[in-house]
Amino acid sequence: MPSREDYNNLLGTLGQSAKDTYGYYIPSSLVTRKLLATSSWNNIISKNESGFNATATGHFLDLNRSTNPGFQNRNTETVFLTTSYYTELGGNWAQTPVSFRIYTVLNNNTVEIFSSFSDAIYRNADAGSLRFVKDN
């Protein structure tokens, strides 16, 4: 299973250059679009330039949550699990898993695509997508 560093390396190889204060890439819409599958994303056209083939599977939130339990955002989002935690933030964040999230936003009648490192999956009963990496 990939770490946040694996996703960070992927973003770098796709041409991302802007980084946050911790040294992680801030994914642009242009680079994010290279990760998308050619289908499954509502109103987004992609050529899957990277071969990553991210599909818009959504994610699942613990059924015991008080708000919005169950499957979320199919066709508009995907959340990939990583082996990493927000250790650089300290406190309770050090036990919060990092996810790699790709999602769409409707802005002035235009659908835009974004990605980010996220805390979208943080309970044991939450579920996201898995990608595996092969060491060279």
Short mmCIF file of N, CA, C and O in Angstrom, two decimals:
data_model
loop_
_atom_site.label_atom_id
_atom_site.label_comp_id
_atom_site.label_asym_id
_atom_site.label_seq_id
_atom_site.Cartn_x
_atom_site.Cartn_y
_atom_site.Cartn_z
N MET A 1 0.85 -1.17 0.00
CA MET A 1 0.00 0.00 0.00
C MET A 1 0.90 1.24 0.00
O MET A 1 1.91 1.27 0.69
N PRO A 2 0.55 2.26 -0.77
CA PRO A 2 1.42 3.43 -0.87
C PRO A 2 1.37 4.33 0.36
O PRO A 2 0.38 4.37 1.09
N SER A 3 2.43 5.07 0.55
CA SER A 3 2.51 6.08 1.59
C SER A 3 2.18 7.45 0.98
O SER A 3 2.04 7.58 -0.24
N ARG A 4 2.10 8.45 1.82
CA ARG A 4 1.91 9.81 1.31
C ARG A 4 3.10 10.19 0.44
O ARG A 4 2.94 10.87 -0.57
N GLU A 5 4.29 9.73 0.81
CA GLU A 5 5.49 10.02 0.01
C GLU A 5 5.38 9.41 -1.39
O GLU A 5 5.83 10.02 -2.36
N ASP A 6 4.80 8.21 -1.51
CA ASP A 6 4.61 7.60 -2.83
C ASP A 6 3.72 8.48 -3.71
O ASP A 6 4.02 8.70 -4.89
N TYR A 7 2.61 8.96 -3.15
CA TYR A 7 1.74 9.86 -3.92
C TYR A 7 2.45 11.17 -4.23
O TYR A 7 2.30 11.72 -5.31
N ASN A 8 3.22 11.66 -3.29
CA ASN A 8 3.98 12.88 -3.51
C ASN A 8 4.95 12.69 -4.68
O ASN A 8 5.06 13.56 -5.55
N ASN A 9 5.64 11.56 -4.72
CA ASN A 9 6.56 11.27 -5.83
C ASN A 9 5.82 11.19 -7.15
O ASN A 9 6.31 11.67 -8.18
N LEU A 10 4.63 10.57 -7.15
CA LEU A 10 3.82 10.47 -8.36
C LEU A 10 3.48 11.87 -8.88
O LEU A 10 3.62 12.14 -10.07
N LEU A 11 3.04 12.74 -7.99
CA LEU A 11 2.69 14.11 -8.39
C LEU A 11 3.90 14.82 -8.99
O LEU A 11 3.77 15.54 -9.99
N GLY A 12 5.07 14.61 -8.41
CA GLY A 12 6.29 15.22 -8.93
C GLY A 12 6.63 14.74 -10.33
O GLY A 12 7.04 15.52 -11.18
N THR A 13 6.47 13.45 -10.57
CA THR A 13 6.79 12.91 -11.90
C THR A 13 5.79 13.38 -12.95
O THR A 13 6.11 13.36 -14.13
N LEU A 14 4.59 13.81 -12.52
CA LEU A 14 3.59 14.31 -13.46
C LEU A 14 3.72 15.81 -13.72
O LEU A 14 2.92 16.39 -14.43
N GLY A 15 4.72 16.45 -13.09
CA GLY A 15 4.99 17.84 -13.37
C GLY A 15 4.57 18.83 -12.31
O GLY A 15 4.66 20.05 -12.52
N GLN A 16 4.11 18.35 -11.16
CA GLN A 16 3.73 19.28 -10.09
C GLN A 16 4.96 19.93 -9.50
O GLN A 16 5.99 19.28 -9.34
N SER A 17 4.88 21.23 -9.15
CA SER A 17 6.04 21.90 -8.57
C SER A 17 5.73 22.62 -7.26
O SER A 17 6.60 22.71 -6.41
N ALA A 18 4.51 23.15 -7.06
CA ALA A 18 4.18 23.89 -5.84
C ALA A 18 4.08 22.95 -4.65
O ALA A 18 3.46 21.89 -4.74
N LYS A 19 4.74 23.33 -3.53
CA LYS A 19 4.73 22.50 -2.32
C LYS A 19 4.21 23.29 -1.13
O LYS A 19 4.28 24.51 -1.09
N ASP A 20 3.71 22.56 -0.12
CA ASP A 20 3.28 23.19 1.12
C ASP A 20 4.49 23.34 2.06
O ASP A 20 5.61 22.98 1.71
N THR A 21 4.26 23.83 3.25
CA THR A 21 5.36 24.09 4.19
C THR A 21 6.02 22.81 4.69
O THR A 21 7.12 22.86 5.24
N TYR A 22 5.38 21.65 4.49
CA TYR A 22 5.95 20.38 4.94
C TYR A 22 6.67 19.64 3.81
O TYR A 22 7.16 18.54 4.00
N GLY A 23 6.69 20.24 2.62
CA GLY A 23 7.40 19.64 1.49
C GLY A 23 6.55 18.72 0.63
O GLY A 23 7.08 18.04 -0.24
N TYR A 24 5.24 18.73 0.83
CA TYR A 24 4.35 17.91 0.01
C TYR A 24 3.75 18.76 -1.11
O TYR A 24 3.43 19.93 -0.91
N TYR A 25 3.61 18.15 -2.29
CA TYR A 25 3.07 18.87 -3.42
C TYR A 25 1.63 19.28 -3.18
O TYR A 25 0.85 18.56 -2.56
N ILE A 26 1.28 20.45 -3.70
CA ILE A 26 -0.10 20.94 -3.72
C ILE A 26 -0.59 20.66 -5.14
O ILE A 26 -0.24 21.39 -6.07
N PRO A 27 -1.38 19.60 -5.33
CA PRO A 27 -1.72 19.18 -6.70
C PRO A 27 -2.56 20.22 -7.44
O PRO A 27 -3.54 20.73 -6.93
N SER A 28 -2.15 20.50 -8.66
CA SER A 28 -2.91 21.40 -9.52
C SER A 28 -4.00 20.61 -10.24
O SER A 28 -3.95 19.39 -10.33
N SER A 29 -4.96 21.33 -10.78
CA SER A 29 -6.02 20.71 -11.55
C SER A 29 -5.45 20.01 -12.79
O SER A 29 -5.87 18.92 -13.16
N LEU A 30 -4.46 20.62 -13.41
CA LEU A 30 -3.84 20.06 -14.60
C LEU A 30 -3.18 18.71 -14.30
O LEU A 30 -3.36 17.74 -15.04
N VAL A 31 -2.42 18.63 -13.22
CA VAL A 31 -1.77 17.38 -12.85
C VAL A 31 -2.81 16.35 -12.38
O VAL A 31 -2.74 15.18 -12.75
N THR A 32 -3.79 16.78 -11.61
CA THR A 32 -4.83 15.86 -11.13
C THR A 32 -5.57 15.22 -12.29
O THR A 32 -5.84 14.02 -12.29
N ARG A 33 -5.87 15.99 -13.30
CA ARG A 33 -6.59 15.48 -14.47
C ARG A 33 -5.83 14.31 -15.14
O ARG A 33 -6.43 13.41 -15.70
N LYS A 34 -4.50 14.31 -15.05
CA LYS A 34 -3.69 13.24 -15.64
C LYS A 34 -3.90 11.91 -14.94
O LYS A 34 -3.57 10.86 -15.48
N LEU A 35 -4.45 11.92 -13.73
CA LEU A 35 -4.65 10.70 -12.94
C LEU A 35 -5.99 10.02 -13.21
O LEU A 35 -6.19 8.87 -12.84
N LEU A 36 -6.91 10.72 -13.84
CA LEU A 36 -8.29 10.26 -13.95
C LEU A 36 -8.50 9.21 -15.02
O LEU A 36 -7.94 9.29 -16.12
N ALA A 37 -9.38 8.25 -14.72
CA ALA A 37 -9.84 7.30 -15.72
C ALA A 37 -10.63 8.05 -16.79
O ALA A 37 -11.12 9.15 -16.56
N THR A 38 -10.77 7.44 -17.95
CA THR A 38 -11.47 8.11 -19.05
C THR A 38 -12.99 8.08 -18.88
O THR A 38 -13.70 8.75 -19.62
N SER A 39 -13.48 7.33 -17.91
CA SER A 39 -14.92 7.31 -17.64
C SER A 39 -15.13 7.32 -16.13
O SER A 39 -14.18 7.25 -15.36
N SER A 40 -16.33 7.43 -15.69
CA SER A 40 -16.81 7.37 -14.31
C SER A 40 -16.88 8.72 -13.63
O SER A 40 -17.51 8.85 -12.59
N TRP A 41 -16.25 9.76 -14.18
CA TRP A 41 -16.29 11.09 -13.57
C TRP A 41 -17.36 11.92 -14.24
O TRP A 41 -17.29 12.17 -15.44
N ASN A 42 -18.38 12.36 -13.48
CA ASN A 42 -19.44 13.20 -14.04
C ASN A 42 -18.87 14.48 -14.61
O ASN A 42 -18.20 15.24 -13.91
N ASN A 43 -19.14 14.72 -15.90
CA ASN A 43 -18.80 15.99 -16.56
C ASN A 43 -17.31 16.32 -16.58
O ASN A 43 -16.94 17.48 -16.66
N ILE A 44 -16.45 15.31 -16.50
CA ILE A 44 -15.01 15.53 -16.60
C ILE A 44 -14.48 14.67 -17.75
O ILE A 44 -14.71 13.47 -17.78
N ILE A 45 -13.77 15.29 -18.66
CA ILE A 45 -13.16 14.56 -19.76
C ILE A 45 -11.68 14.36 -19.43
O ILE A 45 -10.99 15.31 -19.08
N SER A 46 -11.22 13.12 -19.50
CA SER A 46 -9.84 12.80 -19.18
C SER A 46 -9.27 11.84 -20.20
O SER A 46 -9.99 11.04 -20.78
N LYS A 47 -7.96 11.92 -20.39
CA LYS A 47 -7.26 11.01 -21.29
C LYS A 47 -6.44 9.98 -20.52
O LYS A 47 -5.73 9.19 -21.12
N ASN A 48 -6.47 10.00 -19.18
CA ASN A 48 -5.70 9.08 -18.35
C ASN A 48 -4.23 9.07 -18.78
O ASN A 48 -3.62 8.03 -18.95
N GLU A 49 -3.66 10.25 -18.92
CA GLU A 49 -2.29 10.40 -19.42
C GLU A 49 -1.24 9.66 -18.60
O GLU A 49 -0.22 9.25 -19.12
N SER A 50 -1.48 9.50 -17.30
CA SER A 50 -0.49 8.86 -16.44
C SER A 50 -0.62 7.34 -16.40
O SER A 50 0.30 6.65 -15.97
N GLY A 51 -1.77 6.82 -16.80
CA GLY A 51 -2.04 5.39 -16.66
C GLY A 51 -2.50 5.01 -15.26
O GLY A 51 -2.73 3.85 -14.97
N PHE A 52 -2.66 5.98 -14.39
CA PHE A 52 -3.09 5.72 -13.01
C PHE A 52 -4.53 5.23 -12.96
O PHE A 52 -4.89 4.41 -12.13
N ASN A 53 -5.39 5.75 -13.83
CA ASN A 53 -6.75 5.25 -14.02
C ASN A 53 -7.64 5.39 -12.78
O ASN A 53 -8.37 4.47 -12.41
N ALA A 54 -7.61 6.54 -12.11
CA ALA A 54 -8.44 6.76 -10.92
C ALA A 54 -9.91 6.86 -11.32
O ALA A 54 -10.29 7.69 -12.13
N THR A 55 -10.73 6.00 -10.76
CA THR A 55 -12.17 6.03 -11.01
C THR A 55 -12.88 6.70 -9.84
O THR A 55 -12.41 6.68 -8.71
N ALA A 56 -14.03 7.28 -10.13
CA ALA A 56 -14.79 8.03 -9.14
C ALA A 56 -15.67 7.08 -8.32
O ALA A 56 -16.87 7.01 -8.50
N THR A 57 -15.04 6.37 -7.41
CA THR A 57 -15.75 5.36 -6.61
C THR A 57 -16.44 5.94 -5.39
O THR A 57 -17.25 5.26 -4.77
N GLY A 58 -16.12 7.17 -5.02
CA GLY A 58 -16.63 7.73 -3.77
C GLY A 58 -15.88 7.13 -2.59
O GLY A 58 -14.78 6.61 -2.74
N HIS A 59 -16.50 7.20 -1.41
CA HIS A 59 -15.92 6.56 -0.22
C HIS A 59 -17.06 6.23 0.74
O HIS A 59 -18.19 6.66 0.55
N PHE A 60 -16.76 5.45 1.76
CA PHE A 60 -17.77 4.97 2.70
C PHE A 60 -17.47 5.51 4.09
O PHE A 60 -16.34 5.42 4.56
N LEU A 61 -18.49 6.06 4.73
CA LEU A 61 -18.34 6.57 6.09
C LEU A 61 -19.08 5.68 7.07
O LEU A 61 -20.21 5.23 6.80
N ASP A 62 -18.46 5.43 8.20
CA ASP A 62 -18.98 4.60 9.29
C ASP A 62 -20.49 4.81 9.48
O ASP A 62 -20.96 5.94 9.62
N LEU A 63 -21.25 3.71 9.51
CA LEU A 63 -22.70 3.80 9.67
C LEU A 63 -23.11 4.32 11.04
O LEU A 63 -24.25 4.72 11.24
N ASN A 64 -22.19 4.34 12.01
CA ASN A 64 -22.50 4.86 13.33
C ASN A 64 -22.29 6.37 13.46
O ASN A 64 -22.48 6.94 14.53
N ARG A 65 -21.89 7.02 12.37
CA ARG A 65 -21.74 8.49 12.40
C ARG A 65 -23.11 9.13 12.57
O ARG A 65 -24.11 8.61 12.08
N SER A 66 -23.13 10.28 13.18
CA SER A 66 -24.40 10.98 13.37
C SER A 66 -24.85 11.71 12.11
O SER A 66 -26.03 11.96 11.92
N THR A 67 -23.91 12.07 11.24
CA THR A 67 -24.28 12.74 9.99
C THR A 67 -23.62 12.05 8.80
O THR A 67 -22.48 11.61 8.86
N ASN A 68 -24.35 11.94 7.73
CA ASN A 68 -23.88 11.43 6.44
C ASN A 68 -23.19 10.07 6.48
O ASN A 68 -22.13 9.89 5.88
N PRO A 69 -23.76 9.06 7.15
CA PRO A 69 -23.14 7.74 7.09
C PRO A 69 -23.40 7.07 5.74
O PRO A 69 -24.29 7.48 5.00
N GLY A 70 -22.60 6.06 5.42
CA GLY A 70 -22.80 5.29 4.19
C GLY A 70 -21.94 5.79 3.04
O GLY A 70 -21.00 6.56 3.22
N PHE A 71 -22.28 5.34 1.83
CA PHE A 71 -21.51 5.71 0.64
C PHE A 71 -21.71 7.17 0.30
O PHE A 71 -22.82 7.69 0.36
N GLN A 72 -20.62 7.82 -0.09
CA GLN A 72 -20.61 9.25 -0.39
C GLN A 72 -19.97 9.52 -1.75
O GLN A 72 -18.96 8.91 -2.09
N ASN A 73 -20.53 10.43 -2.50
CA ASN A 73 -19.88 11.08 -3.64
C ASN A 73 -19.43 10.18 -4.78
O ASN A 73 -18.42 10.45 -5.43
N ARG A 74 -20.18 9.12 -5.05
CA ARG A 74 -19.86 8.29 -6.21
C ARG A 74 -19.99 9.14 -7.48
O ARG A 74 -20.88 9.95 -7.59
N ASN A 75 -19.09 8.96 -8.40
CA ASN A 75 -18.99 9.67 -9.67
C ASN A 75 -18.42 11.09 -9.55
O ASN A 75 -18.29 11.78 -10.55
N THR A 76 -18.12 11.53 -8.33
CA THR A 76 -17.55 12.88 -8.17
C THR A 76 -16.31 12.90 -7.29
O THR A 76 -15.73 13.95 -7.08
N GLU A 77 -15.91 11.73 -6.76
CA GLU A 77 -14.78 11.72 -5.82
C GLU A 77 -14.22 10.30 -5.69
O GLU A 77 -14.90 9.32 -5.90
N THR A 78 -12.96 10.23 -5.30
CA THR A 78 -12.37 8.99 -4.83
C THR A 78 -11.37 9.34 -3.74
O THR A 78 -10.77 10.41 -3.75
N VAL A 79 -11.23 8.44 -2.77
CA VAL A 79 -10.31 8.65 -1.66
C VAL A 79 -9.43 7.41 -1.53
O VAL A 79 -9.93 6.31 -1.31
N PHE A 80 -8.12 7.59 -1.70
CA PHE A 80 -7.18 6.48 -1.62
C PHE A 80 -6.53 6.44 -0.24
O PHE A 80 -6.06 7.46 0.27
N LEU A 81 -6.49 5.26 0.35
CA LEU A 81 -5.85 5.07 1.64
C LEU A 81 -4.34 5.08 1.47
O LEU A 81 -3.81 4.70 0.42
N THR A 82 -3.63 5.50 2.51
CA THR A 82 -2.17 5.43 2.53
C THR A 82 -1.73 4.79 3.85
O THR A 82 -2.53 4.59 4.75
N THR A 83 -0.46 4.54 3.96
CA THR A 83 0.11 4.01 5.21
C THR A 83 0.58 5.12 6.13
O THR A 83 1.12 4.85 7.19
N SER A 84 0.36 6.38 5.75
CA SER A 84 0.91 7.53 6.47
C SER A 84 -0.08 8.15 7.45
O SER A 84 -1.29 7.99 7.32
N TYR A 85 0.49 8.90 8.41
CA TYR A 85 -0.29 9.65 9.40
C TYR A 85 0.22 11.08 9.44
O TYR A 85 1.34 11.36 9.02
N TYR A 86 -0.58 11.99 9.96
CA TYR A 86 -0.21 13.40 10.08
C TYR A 86 0.72 13.63 11.27
O TYR A 86 0.45 14.46 12.14
N THR A 87 1.83 12.94 11.33
CA THR A 87 2.75 13.03 12.47
C THR A 87 3.37 14.42 12.60
O THR A 87 3.67 14.85 13.71
N GLU A 88 3.56 15.12 11.48
CA GLU A 88 4.19 16.44 11.54
C GLU A 88 3.32 17.47 12.27
O GLU A 88 3.81 18.50 12.72
N LEU A 89 2.02 17.19 12.42
CA LEU A 89 1.12 18.13 13.09
C LEU A 89 1.04 17.89 14.59
O LEU A 89 0.54 18.75 15.33
N GLY A 90 1.50 16.73 15.06
CA GLY A 90 1.52 16.43 16.49
C GLY A 90 0.13 16.23 17.08
O GLY A 90 -0.88 16.25 16.38
N GLY A 91 0.07 16.04 18.38
CA GLY A 91 -1.20 15.86 19.10
C GLY A 91 -2.03 14.72 18.53
O GLY A 91 -1.51 13.69 18.11
N ASN A 92 -3.35 14.90 18.53
CA ASN A 92 -4.26 13.88 17.99
C ASN A 92 -4.06 13.65 16.50
O ASN A 92 -4.39 12.58 15.99
N TRP A 93 -3.55 14.64 15.80
CA TRP A 93 -3.30 14.48 14.37
C TRP A 93 -2.30 13.37 14.10
O TRP A 93 -2.34 12.75 13.03
N ALA A 94 -1.40 13.10 15.02
CA ALA A 94 -0.38 12.07 14.82
C ALA A 94 -0.99 10.68 14.64
O ALA A 94 -0.35 9.79 14.09
N GLN A 95 -2.24 10.49 15.09
CA GLN A 95 -2.94 9.21 14.90
C GLN A 95 -3.98 9.29 13.77
O GLN A 95 -4.76 8.36 13.59
N THR A 96 -4.01 10.40 13.03
CA THR A 96 -4.98 10.57 11.95
C THR A 96 -4.37 10.12 10.63
O THR A 96 -3.34 10.65 10.21
N PRO A 97 -4.98 9.14 9.96
CA PRO A 97 -4.43 8.66 8.68
C PRO A 97 -4.54 9.71 7.57
O PRO A 97 -5.49 10.49 7.52
N VAL A 98 -3.56 9.70 6.70
CA VAL A 98 -3.56 10.56 5.51
C VAL A 98 -4.17 9.78 4.36
O VAL A 98 -3.82 8.63 4.12
N SER A 99 -5.08 10.40 3.65
CA SER A 99 -5.65 9.85 2.42
C SER A 99 -5.25 10.75 1.26
O SER A 99 -4.93 11.92 1.46
N PHE A 100 -5.28 10.21 0.05
CA PHE A 100 -5.10 11.02 -1.14
C PHE A 100 -6.47 11.12 -1.79
O PHE A 100 -7.03 10.12 -2.22
N ARG A 101 -7.01 12.32 -1.86
CA ARG A 101 -8.39 12.54 -2.30
C ARG A 101 -8.41 13.27 -3.64
O ARG A 101 -7.71 14.27 -3.82
N ILE A 102 -9.22 12.76 -4.58
CA ILE A 102 -9.48 13.42 -5.85
C ILE A 102 -10.97 13.71 -5.88
O ILE A 102 -11.78 12.81 -5.62
N TYR A 103 -11.34 14.95 -6.19
CA TYR A 103 -12.76 15.31 -6.10
C TYR A 103 -13.10 16.43 -7.08
O TYR A 103 -12.22 17.16 -7.55
N THR A 104 -14.39 16.56 -7.37
CA THR A 104 -14.87 17.61 -8.25
C THR A 104 -15.63 18.66 -7.44
O THR A 104 -16.20 18.36 -6.39
N VAL A 105 -15.63 19.88 -7.96
CA VAL A 105 -16.36 21.00 -7.36
C VAL A 105 -17.07 21.74 -8.49
O VAL A 105 -16.46 22.01 -9.54
N LEU A 106 -18.34 22.07 -8.28
CA LEU A 106 -19.08 22.88 -9.24
C LEU A 106 -18.84 24.34 -8.91
O LEU A 106 -19.15 24.81 -7.81
N ASN A 107 -18.25 25.08 -9.86
CA ASN A 107 -17.89 26.47 -9.64
C ASN A 107 -18.38 27.30 -10.84
O ASN A 107 -17.86 27.15 -11.94
N ASN A 108 -19.38 28.16 -10.61
CA ASN A 108 -19.95 28.98 -11.69
C ASN A 108 -20.36 28.13 -12.89
O ASN A 108 -19.99 28.42 -14.03
N ASN A 109 -21.12 27.07 -12.64
CA ASN A 109 -21.62 26.16 -13.67
C ASN A 109 -20.53 25.40 -14.42
O ASN A 109 -20.76 24.86 -15.49
N THR A 110 -19.33 25.39 -13.87
CA THR A 110 -18.22 24.63 -14.45
C THR A 110 -17.73 23.63 -13.42
O THR A 110 -17.53 23.98 -12.26
N VAL A 111 -17.54 22.39 -13.84
CA VAL A 111 -17.02 21.37 -12.94
C VAL A 111 -15.51 21.42 -12.97
O VAL A 111 -14.89 21.34 -14.04
N GLU A 112 -14.91 21.58 -11.80
CA GLU A 112 -13.46 21.61 -11.68
C GLU A 112 -12.99 20.39 -10.90
O GLU A 112 -13.71 19.88 -10.06
N ILE A 113 -11.78 19.94 -11.19
CA ILE A 113 -11.22 18.76 -10.52
C ILE A 113 -10.06 19.19 -9.64
O ILE A 113 -9.27 20.05 -10.01
N PHE A 114 -9.99 18.61 -8.44
CA PHE A 114 -8.95 18.92 -7.48
C PHE A 114 -8.45 17.63 -6.85
O PHE A 114 -9.11 16.60 -6.89
N SER A 115 -7.30 17.71 -6.21
CA SER A 115 -6.83 16.61 -5.37
C SER A 115 -6.07 17.21 -4.20
O SER A 115 -5.62 18.35 -4.25
N SER A 116 -5.96 16.42 -3.14
CA SER A 116 -5.26 16.90 -1.94
C SER A 116 -4.95 15.73 -1.03
O SER A 116 -5.54 14.65 -1.16
N PHE A 117 -4.04 15.96 -0.11
CA PHE A 117 -3.86 15.02 0.99
C PHE A 117 -4.94 15.38 2.00
O PHE A 117 -5.20 16.56 2.25
N SER A 118 -5.61 14.38 2.56
CA SER A 118 -6.85 14.62 3.29
C SER A 118 -6.96 13.73 4.52
O SER A 118 -6.30 12.70 4.62
N ASP A 119 -7.86 14.12 5.42
CA ASP A 119 -8.22 13.27 6.56
C ASP A 119 -9.62 12.69 6.38
O ASP A 119 -10.31 12.42 7.34
N ALA A 120 -10.04 12.49 5.13
CA ALA A 120 -11.40 12.03 4.83
C ALA A 120 -11.71 10.66 5.42
O ALA A 120 -12.85 10.37 5.78
N ILE A 121 -10.73 9.79 5.54
CA ILE A 121 -10.92 8.45 6.10
C ILE A 121 -10.17 8.41 7.42
O ILE A 121 -8.96 8.33 7.45
N TYR A 122 -10.90 8.49 8.53
CA TYR A 122 -10.19 8.50 9.81
C TYR A 122 -10.75 7.55 10.85
O TYR A 122 -10.14 7.35 11.88
N ARG A 123 -11.87 6.92 10.60
CA ARG A 123 -12.39 5.92 11.54
C ARG A 123 -12.12 4.52 10.99
O ARG A 123 -12.05 4.33 9.78
N ASN A 124 -12.01 3.56 11.88
CA ASN A 124 -11.75 2.19 11.44
C ASN A 124 -12.83 1.65 10.53
O ASN A 124 -12.57 0.82 9.67
N ALA A 125 -14.08 2.09 10.70
CA ALA A 125 -15.18 1.59 9.88
C ALA A 125 -15.39 2.42 8.61
O ALA A 125 -16.29 2.11 7.83
N ASP A 126 -14.59 3.47 8.38
CA ASP A 126 -14.63 4.20 7.12
C ASP A 126 -13.88 3.38 6.08
O ASP A 126 -13.04 2.55 6.42
N ALA A 127 -14.16 3.61 4.81
CA ALA A 127 -13.48 2.84 3.77
C ALA A 127 -13.22 3.70 2.54
O ALA A 127 -14.05 4.53 2.17
N GLY A 128 -12.07 3.49 1.95
CA GLY A 128 -11.69 4.18 0.72
C GLY A 128 -11.14 3.17 -0.27
O GLY A 128 -11.24 1.96 -0.07
N SER A 129 -10.54 3.67 -1.31
CA SER A 129 -9.97 2.82 -2.35
C SER A 129 -8.52 2.50 -2.03
O SER A 129 -7.84 3.26 -1.33
N LEU A 130 -8.03 1.40 -2.56
CA LEU A 130 -6.64 1.00 -2.39
C LEU A 130 -5.93 0.98 -3.73
O LEU A 130 -6.49 0.58 -4.74
N ARG A 131 -4.71 1.43 -3.72
CA ARG A 131 -3.80 1.26 -4.85
C ARG A 131 -2.55 0.61 -4.28
O ARG A 131 -2.17 0.87 -3.15
N PHE A 132 -1.93 -0.21 -5.04
CA PHE A 132 -0.70 -0.85 -4.59
C PHE A 132 0.46 -0.33 -5.43
O PHE A 132 0.28 0.04 -6.59
N VAL A 133 1.63 -0.29 -4.84
CA VAL A 133 2.82 0.15 -5.56
C VAL A 133 3.79 -1.01 -5.66
O VAL A 133 3.83 -1.89 -4.80
N LYS A 134 4.57 -0.99 -6.72
CA LYS A 134 5.59 -2.01 -6.93
C LYS A 134 6.94 -1.32 -6.85
O LYS A 134 7.20 -0.35 -7.57
N ASP A 135 7.79 -1.79 -5.95
CA ASP A 135 9.13 -1.24 -5.85
C ASP A 135 9.95 -1.68 -7.06
O ASP A 135 9.88 -2.83 -7.48
N ASN A 136 10.69 -0.76 -7.62
CA ASN A 136 11.56 -1.09 -8.77
C ASN A 136 12.89 -1.61 -8.29
O ASN A 136 13.40 -1.30 -7.30
#
